PDB file of C-alpha atoms and ligand atoms in Angstrom:
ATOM      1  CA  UNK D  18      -2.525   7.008   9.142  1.00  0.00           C
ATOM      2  CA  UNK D  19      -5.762   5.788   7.394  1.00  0.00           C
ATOM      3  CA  UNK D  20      -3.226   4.742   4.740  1.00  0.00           C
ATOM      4  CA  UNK D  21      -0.421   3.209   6.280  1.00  0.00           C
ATOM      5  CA  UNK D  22      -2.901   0.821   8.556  1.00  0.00           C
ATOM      6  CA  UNK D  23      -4.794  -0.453   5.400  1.00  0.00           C
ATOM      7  CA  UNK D  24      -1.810  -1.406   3.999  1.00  0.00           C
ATOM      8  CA  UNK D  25      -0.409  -2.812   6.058  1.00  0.00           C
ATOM      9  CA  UNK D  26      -3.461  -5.358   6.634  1.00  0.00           C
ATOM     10  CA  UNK D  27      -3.385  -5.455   2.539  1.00  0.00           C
ATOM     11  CA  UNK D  28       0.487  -6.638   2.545  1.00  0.00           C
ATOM     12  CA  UNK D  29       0.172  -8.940   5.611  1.00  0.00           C
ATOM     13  CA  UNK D  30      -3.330 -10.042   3.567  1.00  0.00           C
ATOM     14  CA  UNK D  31      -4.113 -12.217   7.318  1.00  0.00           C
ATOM     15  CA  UNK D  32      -5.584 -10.638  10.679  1.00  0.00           C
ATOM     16  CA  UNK D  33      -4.991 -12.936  14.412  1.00  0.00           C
ATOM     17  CA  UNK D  34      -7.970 -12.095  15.857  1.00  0.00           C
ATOM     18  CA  UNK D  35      -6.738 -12.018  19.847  1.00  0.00           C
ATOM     19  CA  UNK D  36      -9.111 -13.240  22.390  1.00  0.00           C
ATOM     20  CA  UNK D  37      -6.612 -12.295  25.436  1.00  0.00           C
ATOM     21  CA  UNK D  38      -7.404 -12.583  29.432  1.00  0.00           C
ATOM     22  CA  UNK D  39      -4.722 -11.224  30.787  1.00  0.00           C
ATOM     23  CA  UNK D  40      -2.538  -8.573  29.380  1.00  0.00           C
ATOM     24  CA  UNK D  41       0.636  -9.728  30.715  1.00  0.00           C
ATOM     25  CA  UNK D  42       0.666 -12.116  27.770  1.00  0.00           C
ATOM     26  CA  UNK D  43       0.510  -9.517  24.828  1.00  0.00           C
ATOM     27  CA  UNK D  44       4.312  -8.832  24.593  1.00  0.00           C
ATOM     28  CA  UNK D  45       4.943 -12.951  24.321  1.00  0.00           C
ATOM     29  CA  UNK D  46       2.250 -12.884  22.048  1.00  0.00           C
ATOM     30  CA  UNK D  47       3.539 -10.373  19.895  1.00  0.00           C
ATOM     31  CA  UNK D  48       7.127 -11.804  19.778  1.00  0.00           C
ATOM     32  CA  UNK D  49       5.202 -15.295  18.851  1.00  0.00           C
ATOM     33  CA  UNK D  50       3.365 -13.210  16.020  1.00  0.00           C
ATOM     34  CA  UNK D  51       6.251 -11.169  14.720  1.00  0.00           C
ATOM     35  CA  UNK D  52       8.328 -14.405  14.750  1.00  0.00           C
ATOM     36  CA  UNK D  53       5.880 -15.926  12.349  1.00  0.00           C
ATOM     37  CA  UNK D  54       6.305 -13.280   9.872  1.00  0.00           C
ATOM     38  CA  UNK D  55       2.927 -11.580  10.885  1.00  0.00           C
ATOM     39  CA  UNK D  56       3.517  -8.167  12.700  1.00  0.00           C
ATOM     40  CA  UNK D  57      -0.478  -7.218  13.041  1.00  0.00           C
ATOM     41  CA  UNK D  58      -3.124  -8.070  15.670  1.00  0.00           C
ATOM     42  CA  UNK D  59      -7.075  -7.541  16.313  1.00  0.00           C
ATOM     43  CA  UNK D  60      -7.510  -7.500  20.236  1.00  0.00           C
ATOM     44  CA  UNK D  61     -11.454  -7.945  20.970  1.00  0.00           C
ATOM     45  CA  UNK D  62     -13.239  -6.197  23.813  1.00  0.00           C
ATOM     46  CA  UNK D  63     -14.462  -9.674  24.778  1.00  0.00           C
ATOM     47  CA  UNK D  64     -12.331  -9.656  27.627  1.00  0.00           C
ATOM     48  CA  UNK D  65     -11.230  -7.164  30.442  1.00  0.00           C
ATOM     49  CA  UNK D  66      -7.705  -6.807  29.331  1.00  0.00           C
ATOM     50  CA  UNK D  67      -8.027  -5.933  25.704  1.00  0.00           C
ATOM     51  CA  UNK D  68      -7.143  -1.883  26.280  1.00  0.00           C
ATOM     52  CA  UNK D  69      -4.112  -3.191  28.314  1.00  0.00           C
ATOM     53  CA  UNK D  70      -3.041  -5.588  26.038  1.00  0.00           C
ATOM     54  CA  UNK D  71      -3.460  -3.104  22.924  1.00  0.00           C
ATOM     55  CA  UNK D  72      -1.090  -0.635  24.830  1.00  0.00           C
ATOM     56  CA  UNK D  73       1.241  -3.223  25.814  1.00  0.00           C
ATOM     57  CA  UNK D  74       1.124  -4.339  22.007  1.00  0.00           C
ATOM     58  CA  UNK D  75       1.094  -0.692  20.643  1.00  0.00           C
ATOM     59  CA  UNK D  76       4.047  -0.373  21.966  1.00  0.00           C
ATOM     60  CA  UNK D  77       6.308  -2.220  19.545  1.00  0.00           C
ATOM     61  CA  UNK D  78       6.757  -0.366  16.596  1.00  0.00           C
ATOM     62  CA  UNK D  79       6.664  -2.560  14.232  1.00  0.00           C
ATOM     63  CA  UNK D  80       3.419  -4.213  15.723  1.00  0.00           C
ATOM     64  CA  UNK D  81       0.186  -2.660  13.703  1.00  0.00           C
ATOM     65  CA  UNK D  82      -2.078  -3.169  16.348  1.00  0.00           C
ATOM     66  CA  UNK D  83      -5.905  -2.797  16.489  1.00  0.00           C
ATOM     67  CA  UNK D  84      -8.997  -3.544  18.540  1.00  0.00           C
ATOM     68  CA  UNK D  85     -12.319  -5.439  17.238  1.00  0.00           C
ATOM     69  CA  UNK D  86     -15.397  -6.369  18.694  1.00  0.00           C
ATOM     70  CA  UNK D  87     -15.617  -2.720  19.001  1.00  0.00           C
ATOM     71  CA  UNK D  88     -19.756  -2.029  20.223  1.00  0.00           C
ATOM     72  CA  UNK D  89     -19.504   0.962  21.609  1.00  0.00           C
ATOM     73  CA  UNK D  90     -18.334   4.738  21.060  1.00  0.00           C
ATOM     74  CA  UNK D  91     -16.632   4.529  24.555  1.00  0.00           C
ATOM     75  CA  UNK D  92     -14.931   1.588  23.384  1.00  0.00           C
ATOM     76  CA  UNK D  93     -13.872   3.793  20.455  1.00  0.00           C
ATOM     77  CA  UNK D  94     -12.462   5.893  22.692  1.00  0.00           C
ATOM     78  CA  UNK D  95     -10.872   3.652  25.322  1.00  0.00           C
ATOM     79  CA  UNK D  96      -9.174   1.600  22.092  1.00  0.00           C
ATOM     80  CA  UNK D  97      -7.757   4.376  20.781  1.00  0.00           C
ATOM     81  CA  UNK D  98      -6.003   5.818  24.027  1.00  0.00           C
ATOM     82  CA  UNK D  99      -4.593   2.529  24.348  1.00  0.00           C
ATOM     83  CA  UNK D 100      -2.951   3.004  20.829  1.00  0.00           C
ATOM     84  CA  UNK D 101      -5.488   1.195  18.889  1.00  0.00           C
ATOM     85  CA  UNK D 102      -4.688   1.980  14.760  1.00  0.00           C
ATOM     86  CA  UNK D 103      -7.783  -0.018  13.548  1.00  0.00           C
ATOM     87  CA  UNK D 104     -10.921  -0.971  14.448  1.00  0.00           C
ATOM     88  CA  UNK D 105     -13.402  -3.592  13.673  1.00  0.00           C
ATOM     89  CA  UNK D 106     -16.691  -4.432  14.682  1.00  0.00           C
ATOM     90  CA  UNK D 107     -18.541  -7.550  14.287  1.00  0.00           C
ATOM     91  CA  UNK D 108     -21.691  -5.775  12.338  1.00  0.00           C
ATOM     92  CA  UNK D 109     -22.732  -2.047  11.825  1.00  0.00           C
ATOM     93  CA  UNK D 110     -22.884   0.249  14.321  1.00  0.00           C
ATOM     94  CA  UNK D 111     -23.624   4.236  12.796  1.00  0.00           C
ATOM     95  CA  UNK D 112     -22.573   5.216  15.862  1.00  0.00           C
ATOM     96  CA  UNK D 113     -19.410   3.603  15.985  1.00  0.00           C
ATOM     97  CA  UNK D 114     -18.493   4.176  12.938  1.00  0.00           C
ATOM     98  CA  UNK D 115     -19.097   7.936  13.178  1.00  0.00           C
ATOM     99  CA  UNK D 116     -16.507   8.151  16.035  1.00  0.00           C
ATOM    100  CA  UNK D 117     -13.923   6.254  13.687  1.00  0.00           C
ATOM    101  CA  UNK D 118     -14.688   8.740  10.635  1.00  0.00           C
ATOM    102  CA  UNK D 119     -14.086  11.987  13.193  1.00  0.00           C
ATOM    103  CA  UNK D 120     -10.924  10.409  14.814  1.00  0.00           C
ATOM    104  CA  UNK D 121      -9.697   9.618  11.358  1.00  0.00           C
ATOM    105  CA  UNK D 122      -8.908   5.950  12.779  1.00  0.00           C
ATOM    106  CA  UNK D 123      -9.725   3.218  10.019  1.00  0.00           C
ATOM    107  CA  UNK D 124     -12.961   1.373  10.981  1.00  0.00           C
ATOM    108  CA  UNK D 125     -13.924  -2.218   9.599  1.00  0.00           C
ATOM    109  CA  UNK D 126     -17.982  -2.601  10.659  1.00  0.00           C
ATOM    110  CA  UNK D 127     -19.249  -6.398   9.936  1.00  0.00           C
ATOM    111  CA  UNK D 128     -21.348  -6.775   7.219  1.00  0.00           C
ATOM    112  CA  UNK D 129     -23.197  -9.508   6.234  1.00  0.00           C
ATOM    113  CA  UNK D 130     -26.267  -8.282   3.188  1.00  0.00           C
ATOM    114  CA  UNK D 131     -25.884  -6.164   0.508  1.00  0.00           C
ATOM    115  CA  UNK D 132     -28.401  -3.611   2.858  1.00  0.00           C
ATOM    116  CA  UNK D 133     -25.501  -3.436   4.875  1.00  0.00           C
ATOM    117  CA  UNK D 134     -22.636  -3.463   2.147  1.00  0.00           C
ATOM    118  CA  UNK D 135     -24.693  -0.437   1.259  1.00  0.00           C
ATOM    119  CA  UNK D 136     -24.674   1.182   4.649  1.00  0.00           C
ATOM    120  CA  UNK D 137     -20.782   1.563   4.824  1.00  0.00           C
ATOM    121  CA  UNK D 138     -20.797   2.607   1.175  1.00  0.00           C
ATOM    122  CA  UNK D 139     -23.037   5.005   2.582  1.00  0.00           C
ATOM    123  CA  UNK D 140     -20.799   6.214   5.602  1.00  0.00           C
ATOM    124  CA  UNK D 141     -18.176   6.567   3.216  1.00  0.00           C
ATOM    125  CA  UNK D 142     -16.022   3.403   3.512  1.00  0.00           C
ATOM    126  CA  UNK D 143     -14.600   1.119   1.090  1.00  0.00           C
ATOM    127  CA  UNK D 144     -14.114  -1.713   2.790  1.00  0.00           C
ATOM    128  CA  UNK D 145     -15.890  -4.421   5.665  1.00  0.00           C
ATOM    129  CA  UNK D 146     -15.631  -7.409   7.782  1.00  0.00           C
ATOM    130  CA  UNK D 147     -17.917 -10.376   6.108  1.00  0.00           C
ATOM    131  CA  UNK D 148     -18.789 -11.928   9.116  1.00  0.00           C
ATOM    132  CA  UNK D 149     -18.974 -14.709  10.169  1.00  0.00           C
ATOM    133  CA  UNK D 150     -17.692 -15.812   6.746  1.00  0.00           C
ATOM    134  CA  UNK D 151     -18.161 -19.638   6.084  1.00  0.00           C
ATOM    135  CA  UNK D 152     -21.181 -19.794   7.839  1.00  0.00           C
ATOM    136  CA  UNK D 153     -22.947 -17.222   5.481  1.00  0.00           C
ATOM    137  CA  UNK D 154     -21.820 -19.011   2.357  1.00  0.00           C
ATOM    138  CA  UNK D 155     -17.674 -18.512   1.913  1.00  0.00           C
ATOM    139  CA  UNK D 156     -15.919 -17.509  -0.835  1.00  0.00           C
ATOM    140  CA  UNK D 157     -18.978 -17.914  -3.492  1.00  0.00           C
ATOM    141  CA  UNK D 158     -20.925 -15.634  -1.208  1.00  0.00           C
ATOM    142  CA  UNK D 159     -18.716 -12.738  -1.167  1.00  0.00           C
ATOM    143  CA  UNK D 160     -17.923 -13.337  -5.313  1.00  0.00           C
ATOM    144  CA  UNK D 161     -21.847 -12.622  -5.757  1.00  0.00           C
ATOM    145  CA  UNK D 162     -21.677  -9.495  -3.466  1.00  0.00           C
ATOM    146  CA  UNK D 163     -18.679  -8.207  -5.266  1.00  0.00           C
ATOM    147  CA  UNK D 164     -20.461  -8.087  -8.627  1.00  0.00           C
ATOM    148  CA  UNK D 165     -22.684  -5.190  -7.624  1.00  0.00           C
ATOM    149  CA  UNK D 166     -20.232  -3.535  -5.586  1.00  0.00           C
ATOM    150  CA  UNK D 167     -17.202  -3.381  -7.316  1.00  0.00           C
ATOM    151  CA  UNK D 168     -15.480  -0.540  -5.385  1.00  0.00           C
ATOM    152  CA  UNK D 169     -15.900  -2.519  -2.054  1.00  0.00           C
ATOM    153  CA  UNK D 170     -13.283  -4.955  -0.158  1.00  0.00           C
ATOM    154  CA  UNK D 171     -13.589  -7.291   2.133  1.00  0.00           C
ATOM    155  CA  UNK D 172     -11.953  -9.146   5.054  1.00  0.00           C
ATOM    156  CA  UNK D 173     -13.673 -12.149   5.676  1.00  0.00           C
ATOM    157  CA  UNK D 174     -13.174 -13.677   9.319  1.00  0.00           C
ATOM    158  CA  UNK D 175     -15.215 -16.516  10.986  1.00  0.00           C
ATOM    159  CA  UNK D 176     -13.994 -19.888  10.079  1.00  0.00           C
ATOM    160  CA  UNK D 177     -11.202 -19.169   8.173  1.00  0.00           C
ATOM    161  CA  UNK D 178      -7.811 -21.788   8.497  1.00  0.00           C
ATOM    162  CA  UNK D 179      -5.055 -22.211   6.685  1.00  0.00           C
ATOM    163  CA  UNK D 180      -7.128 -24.941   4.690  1.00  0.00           C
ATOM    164  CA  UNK D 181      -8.917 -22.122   3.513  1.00  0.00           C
ATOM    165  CA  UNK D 182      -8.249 -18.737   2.841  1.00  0.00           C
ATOM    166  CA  UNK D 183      -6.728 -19.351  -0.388  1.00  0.00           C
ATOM    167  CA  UNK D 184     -10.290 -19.801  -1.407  1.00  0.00           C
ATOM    168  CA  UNK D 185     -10.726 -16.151  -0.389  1.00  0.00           C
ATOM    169  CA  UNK D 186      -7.754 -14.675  -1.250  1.00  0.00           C
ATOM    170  CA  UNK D 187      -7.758 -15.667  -4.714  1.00  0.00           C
ATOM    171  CA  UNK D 188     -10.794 -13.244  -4.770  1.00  0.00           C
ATOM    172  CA  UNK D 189      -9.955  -9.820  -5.733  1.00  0.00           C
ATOM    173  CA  UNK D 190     -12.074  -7.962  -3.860  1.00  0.00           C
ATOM    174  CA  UNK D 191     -10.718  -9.799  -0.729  1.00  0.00           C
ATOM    175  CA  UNK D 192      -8.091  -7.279   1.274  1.00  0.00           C
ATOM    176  CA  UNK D 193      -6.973 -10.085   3.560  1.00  0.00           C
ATOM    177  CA  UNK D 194      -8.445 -12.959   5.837  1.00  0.00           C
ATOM    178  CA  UNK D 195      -9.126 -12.432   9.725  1.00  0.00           C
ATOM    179  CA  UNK D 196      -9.539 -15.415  12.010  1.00  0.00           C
ATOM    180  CA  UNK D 197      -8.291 -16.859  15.557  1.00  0.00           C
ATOM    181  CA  UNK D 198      -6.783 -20.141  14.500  1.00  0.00           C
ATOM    182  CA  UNK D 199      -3.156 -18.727  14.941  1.00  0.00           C
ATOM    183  CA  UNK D 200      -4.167 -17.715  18.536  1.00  0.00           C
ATOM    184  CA  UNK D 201      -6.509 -20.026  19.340  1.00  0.00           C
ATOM    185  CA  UNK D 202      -8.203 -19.678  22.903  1.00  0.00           C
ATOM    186  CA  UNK D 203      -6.065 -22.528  24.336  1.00  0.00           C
ATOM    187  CA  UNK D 204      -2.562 -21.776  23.070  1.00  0.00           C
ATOM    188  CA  UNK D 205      -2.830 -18.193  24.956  1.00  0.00           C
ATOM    189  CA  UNK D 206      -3.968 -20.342  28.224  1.00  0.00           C
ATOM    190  CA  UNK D 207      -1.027 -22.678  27.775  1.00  0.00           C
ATOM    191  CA  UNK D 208       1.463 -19.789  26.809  1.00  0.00           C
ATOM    192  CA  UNK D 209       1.786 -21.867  23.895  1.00  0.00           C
ATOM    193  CA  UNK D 210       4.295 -19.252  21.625  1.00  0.00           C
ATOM    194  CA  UNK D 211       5.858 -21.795  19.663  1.00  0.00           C
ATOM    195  CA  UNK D 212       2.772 -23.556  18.544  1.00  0.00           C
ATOM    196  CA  UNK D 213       1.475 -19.489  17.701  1.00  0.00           C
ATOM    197  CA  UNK D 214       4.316 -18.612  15.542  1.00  0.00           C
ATOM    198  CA  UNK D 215       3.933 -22.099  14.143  1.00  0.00           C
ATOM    199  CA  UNK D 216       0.837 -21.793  12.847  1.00  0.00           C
ATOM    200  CA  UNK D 217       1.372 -18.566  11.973  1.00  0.00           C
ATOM    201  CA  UNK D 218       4.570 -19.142  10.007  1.00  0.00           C
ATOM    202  CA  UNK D 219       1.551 -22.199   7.938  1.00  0.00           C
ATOM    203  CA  UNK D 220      -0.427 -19.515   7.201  1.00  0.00           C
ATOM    204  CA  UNK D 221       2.031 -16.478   6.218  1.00  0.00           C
ATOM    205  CA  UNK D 222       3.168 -19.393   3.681  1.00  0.00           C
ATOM    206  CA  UNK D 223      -0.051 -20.479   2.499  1.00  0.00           C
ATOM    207  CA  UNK D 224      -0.655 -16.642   1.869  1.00  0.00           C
ATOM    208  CA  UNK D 225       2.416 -16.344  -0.261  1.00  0.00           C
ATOM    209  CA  UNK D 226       1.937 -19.674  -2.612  1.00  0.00           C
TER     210      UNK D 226
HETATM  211  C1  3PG E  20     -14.251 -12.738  15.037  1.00  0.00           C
HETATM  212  O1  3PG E  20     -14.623 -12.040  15.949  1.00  0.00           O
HETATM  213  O2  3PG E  20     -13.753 -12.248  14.047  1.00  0.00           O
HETATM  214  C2  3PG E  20     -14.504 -14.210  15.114  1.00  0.00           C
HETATM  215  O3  3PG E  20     -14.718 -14.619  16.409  1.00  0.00           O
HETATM  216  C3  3PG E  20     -13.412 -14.988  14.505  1.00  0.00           C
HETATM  217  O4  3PG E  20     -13.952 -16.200  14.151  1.00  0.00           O
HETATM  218  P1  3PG E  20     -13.104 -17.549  14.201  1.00  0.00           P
HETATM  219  O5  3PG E  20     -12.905 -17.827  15.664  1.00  0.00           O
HETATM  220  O6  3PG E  20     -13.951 -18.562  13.517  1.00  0.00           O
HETATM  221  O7  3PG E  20     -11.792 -17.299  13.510  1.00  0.00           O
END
């Protein structure tokens, strides 16, 4: 499973990080996605409804489905019920982490220093969030991390657009880009689906120039 999820997010090479309020809106939301050409998702725990929305969204087969903003071991837990096949977390949490390596559920802490590059290298993982990307110094940033640690991958996310990633993803050690352009805050309040798989659809192209 550990396989077939990081794969996936390799192949897809882009991550919607979902801010969603009400669950009822994760099946149009995955149609939207799916009709972009992007079948994958990040639902935070910022809201109420992310453990509804990730079973609503797990449900699709061809949706590869995971939850971030992950803080907490019960969160673990609660993400993973749902159907959760991923999880992220916006820094390092041992404890977290732990509960992803015993569930065998792949787990993508934040880090943002070598110290804590170093720390997931330690817990036995090869790959982590850089977040919040562009405001800790881009695509150089991660190219200077990269030369120490040249086993290690990353999946940048915090102020990534389709104006860009291709800065990151010419990077080798970058496994794809995460972000919440494509599902920005108020397309999900307007039910905005076409403008979703629209920009979607700009950045599944970008991705393949
Ligand atoms: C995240 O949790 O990954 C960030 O909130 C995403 O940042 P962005 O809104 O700048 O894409």
């Amino acid at each position: 499973a550990v396989h077939d999820t990081e794969q996936t997010i390799a192949r897809n090479r882009l991550l919607p990080v979902v801010v969603i309020d009400d669950a009822a809106a994760a099946e149009p939301l995955a149609d939207a996605l799916i009709a972009g050409g992007l079948p994958c998702a990040e639902i935070t725990f910022r809201t109420a409804a992310a453990a509804d929305a990730i079973k609503a969204m797990a449900a699709r087969s061809e949706m590869a489905v995971g939850a971030g903003t992950v803080l907490t071991v019960e969160q673990v837990d609660r993400a993973v019920d749902a159907g959760a096949k991923f999880v992220v977390s916006p820094g390092f949490a041992p404890a977290v982490v732990q509960r992803c390596r015993d569930l065998n559920i792949p787990v993508y802490p934040g880090a943002a220093t070598a110290t804590e590059i170093q720390m997931a290298l330690d817990a036995g993982l090869g790959t982590v969030k850089f977040f919040p990307a562009e405001q800790l110094g881009g695509a150089a940033m991660i190219k200077a991390l990269a030369a120490p640690f040249r086993q290690v991958t990353f999946i940048p996310t915090g102020g990534v657009t389709t104006d860009n990633l291709g800065e990151y993803l010419a990077l080798p050690s970058v496994l794809a880009v995460g972000g919440t352009w494509m599902v920005a805050a108020d397309l999900l309040k307007n039910r905005d689906w076409a403008e979703v798989t629209r920009r979607t659809r700009a950045a599944v192209e970008r991705v393949s120039r």
